[in-house]
PDB file of C-alpha atoms in Angstrom:
ATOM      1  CA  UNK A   1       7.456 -62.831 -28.092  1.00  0.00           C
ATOM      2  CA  UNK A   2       4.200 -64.589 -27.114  1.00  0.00           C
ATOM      3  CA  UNK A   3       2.252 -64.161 -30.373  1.00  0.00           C
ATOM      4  CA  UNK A   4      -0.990 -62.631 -30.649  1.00  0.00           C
ATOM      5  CA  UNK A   5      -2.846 -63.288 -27.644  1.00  0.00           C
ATOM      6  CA  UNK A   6      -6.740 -63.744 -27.592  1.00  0.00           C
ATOM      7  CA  UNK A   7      -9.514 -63.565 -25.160  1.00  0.00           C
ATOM      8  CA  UNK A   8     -11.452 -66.420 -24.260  1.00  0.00           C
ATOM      9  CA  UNK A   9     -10.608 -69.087 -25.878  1.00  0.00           C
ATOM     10  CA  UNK A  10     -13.714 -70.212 -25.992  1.00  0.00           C
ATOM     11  CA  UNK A  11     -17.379 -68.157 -25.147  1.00  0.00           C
ATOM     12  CA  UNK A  12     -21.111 -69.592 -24.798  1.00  0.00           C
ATOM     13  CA  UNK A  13     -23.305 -67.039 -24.684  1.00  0.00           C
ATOM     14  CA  UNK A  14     -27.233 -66.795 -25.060  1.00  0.00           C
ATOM     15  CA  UNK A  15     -29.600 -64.860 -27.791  1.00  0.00           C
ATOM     16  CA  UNK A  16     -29.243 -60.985 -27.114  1.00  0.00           C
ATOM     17  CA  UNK A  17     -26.535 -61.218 -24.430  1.00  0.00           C
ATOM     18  CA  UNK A  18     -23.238 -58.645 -25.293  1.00  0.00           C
ATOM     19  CA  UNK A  19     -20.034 -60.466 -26.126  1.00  0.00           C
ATOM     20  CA  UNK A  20     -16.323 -59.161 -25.946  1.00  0.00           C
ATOM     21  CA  UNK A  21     -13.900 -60.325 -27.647  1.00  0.00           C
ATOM     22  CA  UNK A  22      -9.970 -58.990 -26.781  1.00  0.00           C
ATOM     23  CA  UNK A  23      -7.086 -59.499 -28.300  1.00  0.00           C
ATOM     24  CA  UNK A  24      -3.273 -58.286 -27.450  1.00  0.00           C
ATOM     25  CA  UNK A  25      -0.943 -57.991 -31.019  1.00  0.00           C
ATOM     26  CA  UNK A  26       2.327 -59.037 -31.331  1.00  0.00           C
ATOM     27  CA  UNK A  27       4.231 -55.893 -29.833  1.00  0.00           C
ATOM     28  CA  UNK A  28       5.429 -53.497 -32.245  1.00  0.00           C
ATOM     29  CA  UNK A  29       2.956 -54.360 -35.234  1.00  0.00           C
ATOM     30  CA  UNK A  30       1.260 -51.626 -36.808  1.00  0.00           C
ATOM     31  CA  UNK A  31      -1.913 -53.567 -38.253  1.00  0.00           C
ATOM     32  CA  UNK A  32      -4.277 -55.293 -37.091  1.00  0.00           C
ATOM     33  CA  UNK A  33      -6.714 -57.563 -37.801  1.00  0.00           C
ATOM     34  CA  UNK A  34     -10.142 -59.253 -36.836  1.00  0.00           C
ATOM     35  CA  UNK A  35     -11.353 -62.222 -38.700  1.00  0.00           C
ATOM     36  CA  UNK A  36     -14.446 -64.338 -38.555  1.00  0.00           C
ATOM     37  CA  UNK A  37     -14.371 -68.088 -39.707  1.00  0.00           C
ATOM     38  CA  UNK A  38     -17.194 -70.365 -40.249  1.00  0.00           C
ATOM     39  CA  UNK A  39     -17.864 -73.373 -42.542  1.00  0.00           C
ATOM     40  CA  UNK A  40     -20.499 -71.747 -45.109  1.00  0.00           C
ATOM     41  CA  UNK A  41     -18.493 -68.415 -45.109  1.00  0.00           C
ATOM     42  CA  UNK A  42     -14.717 -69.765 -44.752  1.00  0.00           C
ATOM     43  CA  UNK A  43     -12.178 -66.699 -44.017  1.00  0.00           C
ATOM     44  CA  UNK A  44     -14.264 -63.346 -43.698  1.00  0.00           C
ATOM     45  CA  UNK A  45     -12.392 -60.166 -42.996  1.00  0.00           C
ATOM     46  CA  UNK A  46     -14.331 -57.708 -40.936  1.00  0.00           C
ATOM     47  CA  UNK A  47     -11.890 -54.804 -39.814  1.00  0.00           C
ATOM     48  CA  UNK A  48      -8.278 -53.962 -39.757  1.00  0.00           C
ATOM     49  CA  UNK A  49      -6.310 -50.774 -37.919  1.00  0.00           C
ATOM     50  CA  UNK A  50      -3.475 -49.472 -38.544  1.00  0.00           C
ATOM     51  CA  UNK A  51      -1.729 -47.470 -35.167  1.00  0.00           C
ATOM     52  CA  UNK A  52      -5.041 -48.064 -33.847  1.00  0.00           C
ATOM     53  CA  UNK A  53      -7.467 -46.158 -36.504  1.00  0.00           C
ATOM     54  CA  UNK A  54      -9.592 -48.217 -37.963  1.00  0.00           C
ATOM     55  CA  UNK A  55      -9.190 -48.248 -41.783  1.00  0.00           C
ATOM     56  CA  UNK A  56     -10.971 -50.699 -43.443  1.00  0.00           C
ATOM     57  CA  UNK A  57     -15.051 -51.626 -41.497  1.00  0.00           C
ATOM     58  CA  UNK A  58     -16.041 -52.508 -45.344  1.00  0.00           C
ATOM     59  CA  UNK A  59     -16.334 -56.509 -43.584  1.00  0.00           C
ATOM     60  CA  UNK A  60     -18.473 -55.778 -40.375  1.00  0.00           C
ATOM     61  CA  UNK A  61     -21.694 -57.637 -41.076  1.00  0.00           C
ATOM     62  CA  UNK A  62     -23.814 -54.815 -39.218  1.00  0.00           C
ATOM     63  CA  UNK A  63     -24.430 -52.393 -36.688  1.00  0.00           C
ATOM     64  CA  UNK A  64     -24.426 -54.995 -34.266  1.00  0.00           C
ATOM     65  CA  UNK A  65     -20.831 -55.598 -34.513  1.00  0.00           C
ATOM     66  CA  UNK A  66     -18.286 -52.520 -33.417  1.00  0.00           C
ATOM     67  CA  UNK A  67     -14.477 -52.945 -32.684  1.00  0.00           C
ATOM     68  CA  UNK A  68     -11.794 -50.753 -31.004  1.00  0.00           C
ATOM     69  CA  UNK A  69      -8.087 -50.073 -30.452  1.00  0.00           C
ATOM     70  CA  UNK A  70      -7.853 -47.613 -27.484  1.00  0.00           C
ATOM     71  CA  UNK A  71      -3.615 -48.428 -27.666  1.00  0.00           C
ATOM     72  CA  UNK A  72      -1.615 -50.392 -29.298  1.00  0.00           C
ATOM     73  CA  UNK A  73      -1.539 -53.296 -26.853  1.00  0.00           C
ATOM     74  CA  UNK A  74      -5.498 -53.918 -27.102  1.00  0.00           C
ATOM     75  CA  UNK A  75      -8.173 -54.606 -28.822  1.00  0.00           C
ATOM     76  CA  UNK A  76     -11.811 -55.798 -28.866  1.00  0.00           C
ATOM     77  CA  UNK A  77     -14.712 -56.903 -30.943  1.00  0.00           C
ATOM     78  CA  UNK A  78     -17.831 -56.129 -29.777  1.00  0.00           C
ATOM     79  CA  UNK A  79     -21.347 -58.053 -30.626  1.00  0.00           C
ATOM     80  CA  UNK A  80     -24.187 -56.380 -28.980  1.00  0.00           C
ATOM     81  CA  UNK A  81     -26.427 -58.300 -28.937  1.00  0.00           C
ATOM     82  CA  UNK A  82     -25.917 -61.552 -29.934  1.00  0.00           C
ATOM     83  CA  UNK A  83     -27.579 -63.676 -32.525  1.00  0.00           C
ATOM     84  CA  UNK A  84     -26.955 -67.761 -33.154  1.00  0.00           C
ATOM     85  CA  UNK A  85     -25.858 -66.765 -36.505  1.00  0.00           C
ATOM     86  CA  UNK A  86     -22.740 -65.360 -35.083  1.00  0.00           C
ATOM     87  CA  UNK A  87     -21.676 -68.448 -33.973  1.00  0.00           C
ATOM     88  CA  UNK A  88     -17.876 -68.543 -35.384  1.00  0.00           C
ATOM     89  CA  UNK A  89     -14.351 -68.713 -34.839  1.00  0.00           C
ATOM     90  CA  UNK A  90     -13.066 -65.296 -34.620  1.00  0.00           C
ATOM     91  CA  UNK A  91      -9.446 -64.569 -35.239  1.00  0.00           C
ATOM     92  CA  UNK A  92      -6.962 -62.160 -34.298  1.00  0.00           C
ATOM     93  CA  UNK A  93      -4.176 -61.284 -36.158  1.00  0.00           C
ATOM     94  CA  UNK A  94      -0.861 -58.631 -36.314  1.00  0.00           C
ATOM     95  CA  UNK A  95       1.585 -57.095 -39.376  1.00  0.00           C
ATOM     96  CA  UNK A  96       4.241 -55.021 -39.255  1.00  0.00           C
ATOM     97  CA  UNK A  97       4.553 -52.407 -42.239  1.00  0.00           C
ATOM     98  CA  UNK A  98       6.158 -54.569 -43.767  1.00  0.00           C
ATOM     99  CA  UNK A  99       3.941 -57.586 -44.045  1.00  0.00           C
ATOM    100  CA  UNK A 100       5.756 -58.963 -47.508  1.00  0.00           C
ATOM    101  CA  UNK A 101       8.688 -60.064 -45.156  1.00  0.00           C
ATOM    102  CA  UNK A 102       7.646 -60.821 -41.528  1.00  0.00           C
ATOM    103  CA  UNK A 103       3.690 -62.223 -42.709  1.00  0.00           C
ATOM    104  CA  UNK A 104       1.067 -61.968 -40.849  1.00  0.00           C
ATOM    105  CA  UNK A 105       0.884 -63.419 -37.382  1.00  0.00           C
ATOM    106  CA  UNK A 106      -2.702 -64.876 -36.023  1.00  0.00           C
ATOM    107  CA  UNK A 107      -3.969 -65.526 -32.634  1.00  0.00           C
ATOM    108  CA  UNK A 108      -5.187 -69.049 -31.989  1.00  0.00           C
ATOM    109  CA  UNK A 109      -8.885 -67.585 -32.426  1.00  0.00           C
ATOM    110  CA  UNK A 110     -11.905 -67.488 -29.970  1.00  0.00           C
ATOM    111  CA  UNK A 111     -14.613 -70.023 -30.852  1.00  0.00           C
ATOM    112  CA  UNK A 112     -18.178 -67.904 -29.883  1.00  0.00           C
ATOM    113  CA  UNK A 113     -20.949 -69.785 -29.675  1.00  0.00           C
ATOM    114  CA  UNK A 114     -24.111 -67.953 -29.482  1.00  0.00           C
ATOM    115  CA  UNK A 115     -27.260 -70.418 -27.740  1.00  0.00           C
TER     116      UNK A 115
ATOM    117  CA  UNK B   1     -11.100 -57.338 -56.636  1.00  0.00           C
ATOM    118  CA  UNK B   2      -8.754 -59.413 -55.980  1.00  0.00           C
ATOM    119  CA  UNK B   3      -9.648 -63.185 -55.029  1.00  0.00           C
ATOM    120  CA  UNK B   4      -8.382 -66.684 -54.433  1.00  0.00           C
ATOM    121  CA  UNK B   5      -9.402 -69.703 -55.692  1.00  0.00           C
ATOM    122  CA  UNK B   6      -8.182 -73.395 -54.122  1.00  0.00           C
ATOM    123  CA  UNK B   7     -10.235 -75.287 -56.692  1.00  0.00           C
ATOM    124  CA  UNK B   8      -9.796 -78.629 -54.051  1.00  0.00           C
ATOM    125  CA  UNK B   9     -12.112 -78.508 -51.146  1.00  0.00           C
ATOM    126  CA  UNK B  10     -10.337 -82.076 -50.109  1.00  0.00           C
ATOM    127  CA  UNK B  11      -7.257 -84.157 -51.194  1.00  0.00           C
ATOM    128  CA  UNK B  12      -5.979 -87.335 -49.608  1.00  0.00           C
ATOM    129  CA  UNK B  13      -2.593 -88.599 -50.270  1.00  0.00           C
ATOM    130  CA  UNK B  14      -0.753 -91.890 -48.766  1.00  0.00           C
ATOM    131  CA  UNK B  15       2.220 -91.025 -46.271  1.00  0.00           C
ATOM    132  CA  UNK B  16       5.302 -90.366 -47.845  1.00  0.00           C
ATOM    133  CA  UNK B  17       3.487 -89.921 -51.678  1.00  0.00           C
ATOM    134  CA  UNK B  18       4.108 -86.384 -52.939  1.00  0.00           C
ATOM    135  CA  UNK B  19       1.715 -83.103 -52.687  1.00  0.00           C
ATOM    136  CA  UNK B  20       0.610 -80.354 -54.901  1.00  0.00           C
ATOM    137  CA  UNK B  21      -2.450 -77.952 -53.390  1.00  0.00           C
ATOM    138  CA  UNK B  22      -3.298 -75.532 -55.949  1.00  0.00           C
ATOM    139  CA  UNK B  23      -3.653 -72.247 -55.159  1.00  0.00           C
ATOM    140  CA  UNK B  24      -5.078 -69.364 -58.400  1.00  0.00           C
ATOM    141  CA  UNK B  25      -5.397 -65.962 -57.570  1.00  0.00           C
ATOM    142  CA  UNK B  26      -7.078 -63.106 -59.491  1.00  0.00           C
ATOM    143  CA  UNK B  27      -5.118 -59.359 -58.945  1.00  0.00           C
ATOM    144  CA  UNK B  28      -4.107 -56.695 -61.617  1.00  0.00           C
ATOM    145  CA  UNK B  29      -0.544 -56.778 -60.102  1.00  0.00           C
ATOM    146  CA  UNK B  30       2.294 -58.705 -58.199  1.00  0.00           C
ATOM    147  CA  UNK B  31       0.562 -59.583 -55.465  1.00  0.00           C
ATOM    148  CA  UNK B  32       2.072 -60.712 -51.769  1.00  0.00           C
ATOM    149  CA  UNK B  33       1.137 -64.806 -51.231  1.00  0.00           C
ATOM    150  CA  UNK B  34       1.366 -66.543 -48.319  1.00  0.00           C
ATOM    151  CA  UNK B  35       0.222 -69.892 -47.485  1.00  0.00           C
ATOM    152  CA  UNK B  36      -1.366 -70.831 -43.793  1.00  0.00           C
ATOM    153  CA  UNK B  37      -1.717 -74.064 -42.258  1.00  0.00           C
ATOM    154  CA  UNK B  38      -4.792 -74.717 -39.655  1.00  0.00           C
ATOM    155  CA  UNK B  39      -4.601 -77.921 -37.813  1.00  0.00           C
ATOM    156  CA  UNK B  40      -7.914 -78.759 -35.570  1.00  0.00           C
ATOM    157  CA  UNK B  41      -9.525 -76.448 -33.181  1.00  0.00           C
ATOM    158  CA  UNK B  42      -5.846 -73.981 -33.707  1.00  0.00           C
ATOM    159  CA  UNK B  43      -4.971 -71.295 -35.390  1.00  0.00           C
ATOM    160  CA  UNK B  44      -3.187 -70.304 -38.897  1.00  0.00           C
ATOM    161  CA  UNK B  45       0.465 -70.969 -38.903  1.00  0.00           C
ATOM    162  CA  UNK B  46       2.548 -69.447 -41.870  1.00  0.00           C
ATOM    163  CA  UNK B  47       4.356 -72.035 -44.032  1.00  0.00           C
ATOM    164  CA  UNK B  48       5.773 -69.763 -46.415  1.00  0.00           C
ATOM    165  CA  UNK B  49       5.161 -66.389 -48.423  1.00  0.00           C
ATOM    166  CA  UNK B  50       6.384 -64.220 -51.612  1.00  0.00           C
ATOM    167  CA  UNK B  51       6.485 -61.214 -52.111  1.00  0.00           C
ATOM    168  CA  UNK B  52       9.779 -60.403 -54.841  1.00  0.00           C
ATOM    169  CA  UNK B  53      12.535 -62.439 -56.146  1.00  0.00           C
ATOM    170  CA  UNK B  54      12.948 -65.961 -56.815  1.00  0.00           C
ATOM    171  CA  UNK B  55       9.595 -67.375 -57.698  1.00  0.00           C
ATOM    172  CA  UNK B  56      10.186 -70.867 -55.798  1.00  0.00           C
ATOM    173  CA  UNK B  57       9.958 -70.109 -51.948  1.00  0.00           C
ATOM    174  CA  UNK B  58      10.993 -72.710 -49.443  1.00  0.00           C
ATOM    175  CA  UNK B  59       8.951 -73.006 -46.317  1.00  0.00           C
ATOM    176  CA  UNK B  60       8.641 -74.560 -42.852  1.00  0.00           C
ATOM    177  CA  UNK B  61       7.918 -77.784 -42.325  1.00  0.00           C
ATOM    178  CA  UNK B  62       9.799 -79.071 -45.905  1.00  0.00           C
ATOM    179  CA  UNK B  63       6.719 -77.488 -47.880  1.00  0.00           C
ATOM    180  CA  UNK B  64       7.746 -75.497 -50.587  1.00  0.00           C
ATOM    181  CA  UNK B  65       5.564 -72.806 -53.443  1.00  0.00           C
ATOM    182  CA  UNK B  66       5.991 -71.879 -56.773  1.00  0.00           C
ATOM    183  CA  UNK B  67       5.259 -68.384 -58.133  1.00  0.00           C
ATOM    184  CA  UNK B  68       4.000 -68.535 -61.477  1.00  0.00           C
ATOM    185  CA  UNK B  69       2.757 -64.868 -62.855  1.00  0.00           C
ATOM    186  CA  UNK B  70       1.354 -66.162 -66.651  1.00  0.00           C
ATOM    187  CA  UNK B  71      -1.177 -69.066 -64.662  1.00  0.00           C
ATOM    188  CA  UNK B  72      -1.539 -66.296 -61.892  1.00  0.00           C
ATOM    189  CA  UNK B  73      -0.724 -69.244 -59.389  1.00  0.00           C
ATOM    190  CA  UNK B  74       0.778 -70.567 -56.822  1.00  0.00           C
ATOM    191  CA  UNK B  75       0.821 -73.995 -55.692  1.00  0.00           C
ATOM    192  CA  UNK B  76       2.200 -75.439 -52.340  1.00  0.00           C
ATOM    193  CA  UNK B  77       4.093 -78.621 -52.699  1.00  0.00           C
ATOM    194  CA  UNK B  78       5.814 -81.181 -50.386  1.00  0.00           C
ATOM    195  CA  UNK B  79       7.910 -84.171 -51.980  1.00  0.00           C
ATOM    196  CA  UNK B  80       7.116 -86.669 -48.895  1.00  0.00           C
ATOM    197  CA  UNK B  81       3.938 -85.977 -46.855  1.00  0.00           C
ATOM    198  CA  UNK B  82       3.843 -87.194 -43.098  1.00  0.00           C
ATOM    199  CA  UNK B  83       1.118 -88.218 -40.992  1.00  0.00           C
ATOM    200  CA  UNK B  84       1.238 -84.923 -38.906  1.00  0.00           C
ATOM    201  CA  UNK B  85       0.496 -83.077 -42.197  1.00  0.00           C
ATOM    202  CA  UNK B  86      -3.018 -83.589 -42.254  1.00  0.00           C
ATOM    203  CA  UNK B  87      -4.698 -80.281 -41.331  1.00  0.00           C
ATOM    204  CA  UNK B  88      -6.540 -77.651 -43.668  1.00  0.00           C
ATOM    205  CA  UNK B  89      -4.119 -75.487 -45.733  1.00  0.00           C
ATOM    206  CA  UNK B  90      -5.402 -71.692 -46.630  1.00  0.00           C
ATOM    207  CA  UNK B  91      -4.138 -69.573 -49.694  1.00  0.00           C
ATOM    208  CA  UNK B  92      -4.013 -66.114 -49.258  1.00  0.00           C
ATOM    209  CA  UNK B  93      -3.290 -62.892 -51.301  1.00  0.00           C
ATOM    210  CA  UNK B  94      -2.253 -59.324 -50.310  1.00  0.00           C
ATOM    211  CA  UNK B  95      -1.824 -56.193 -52.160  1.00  0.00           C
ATOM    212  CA  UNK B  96       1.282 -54.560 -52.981  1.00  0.00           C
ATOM    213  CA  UNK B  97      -0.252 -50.810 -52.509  1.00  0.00           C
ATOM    214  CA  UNK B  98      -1.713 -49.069 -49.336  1.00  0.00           C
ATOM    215  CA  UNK B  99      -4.233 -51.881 -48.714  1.00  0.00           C
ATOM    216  CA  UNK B 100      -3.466 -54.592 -45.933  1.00  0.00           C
ATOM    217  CA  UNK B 101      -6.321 -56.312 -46.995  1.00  0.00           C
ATOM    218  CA  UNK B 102      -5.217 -60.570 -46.631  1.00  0.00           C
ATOM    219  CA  UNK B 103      -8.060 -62.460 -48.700  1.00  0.00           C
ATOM    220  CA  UNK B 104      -7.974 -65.739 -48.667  1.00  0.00           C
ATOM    221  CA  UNK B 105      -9.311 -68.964 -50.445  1.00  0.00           C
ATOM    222  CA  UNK B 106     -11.521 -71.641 -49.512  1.00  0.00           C
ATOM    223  CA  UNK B 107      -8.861 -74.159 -47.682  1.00  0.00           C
ATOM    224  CA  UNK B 108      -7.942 -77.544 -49.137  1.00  0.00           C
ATOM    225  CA  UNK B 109      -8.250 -80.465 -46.168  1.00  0.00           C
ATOM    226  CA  UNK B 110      -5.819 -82.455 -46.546  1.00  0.00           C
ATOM    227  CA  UNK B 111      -6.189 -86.487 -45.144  1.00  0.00           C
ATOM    228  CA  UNK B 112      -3.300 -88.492 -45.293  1.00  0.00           C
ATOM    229  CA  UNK B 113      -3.778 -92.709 -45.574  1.00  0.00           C
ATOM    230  CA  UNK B 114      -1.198 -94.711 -43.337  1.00  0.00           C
TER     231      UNK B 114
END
């Protein structure tokens, strides 16, 4: 299996622009994940799905933010519009059900940098 | 709610000396715990996890953990550290119930002196 596959690796973007994140899970994982890492706020989690429902948004900083799962294949974080404090590495990651034996699996992150 | 502590924001060990990273987590239960390695500008790489049985788990890379329920920890430990070890190492803790939720700590950085 490849992993967990993110999209871009990197992204500048300016003040106010939209920015799309995508990431492809590990195939047959149920969960999945979207992180945010920066150096004041370490490891944040912002959302996780589970078959694609979202079931946790508790992390999403606001209204700006929005994330989807339209299959099982795909997924994407959505900033709209973008603010320099968003600036972060933001990490994809994948479970199966049962996450006490396999772990969870992360994506080798995008690094967003908002100008 | 549960949380992780890795009281050691940085440690730096000689090559080949030994290596504890402390890890303390706060839960009302037997938690799932999994430690992650980050090396520069990459992603988190699993070392090793627990989630039942015997308390010392063995991981990749010759690192190895230790499960202790009455100091609600668990440390990460490697007998002889190499060069190539030097990266930031992440504690993390799940719940056992309906939740997916992985929290983690802080990250310890790790430098290792030739």
């Amino acid at each position: 299996d490849a992993g967990v596959i993110q999209s871009p690796r990197h992204e500048v973007t300016e003040m106010g622009q939209e920015v799309t994140l995508r990431c492809k899970p590990i195939s047959g994982h149920d969960y999945l994940f979207w992180y945010r890492q920066t150096m004041m706020r370490g490891l944040e989690l912002l959302i996780y799905f589970n078959n694609n429902v979202p079931i946790d948004d508790s992390g999403m900083p606001e209204d700006r933010f929005s994330a989807k799962m339209p299959n099982a294949s795909f997924s994407t974080l959505k900033i709209q519009p973008s603010e320099p404090r968003d600036s972060a590495v933001y990490f994809c990651a994948s479970s199966p059900w049962d996450r006490g034996i396999y772990g969870y699996t992360f994506g080798s992150g995008t690094r967003l940098t908002v100008v | 709610a549960q949380s992780v502590t890795q009281p050691d924001i940085h440690i730096t060990v000689s090559e080949g000396a030994s290596l504890e990273l402390r890890c303390n987590y706060s839960y009302g239960a037997t938690p799932y715990l999994f430690w992650y390695v980050q090396s520069p500008g990459q992603g988190l790489q699993l070392l090793l996890k627990y989630f039942s049985g015997d308390t010392l788990v063995q991981g990749i890379k010759g690192f190895e953990a230790e499960f202790k329920r009455s100091q609600s920890s668990f440390n990460l430990r490697k007998p002889s550290v190499h060069w190539s070890d030097a990266a930031e190492y992440f504690c993390a803790v799940g719940q056992m119930d309906s939740s997916y939720k992985l929290i983690f700590g802080s990250g310890t950085r790790l430098l290792v002196r030739p």
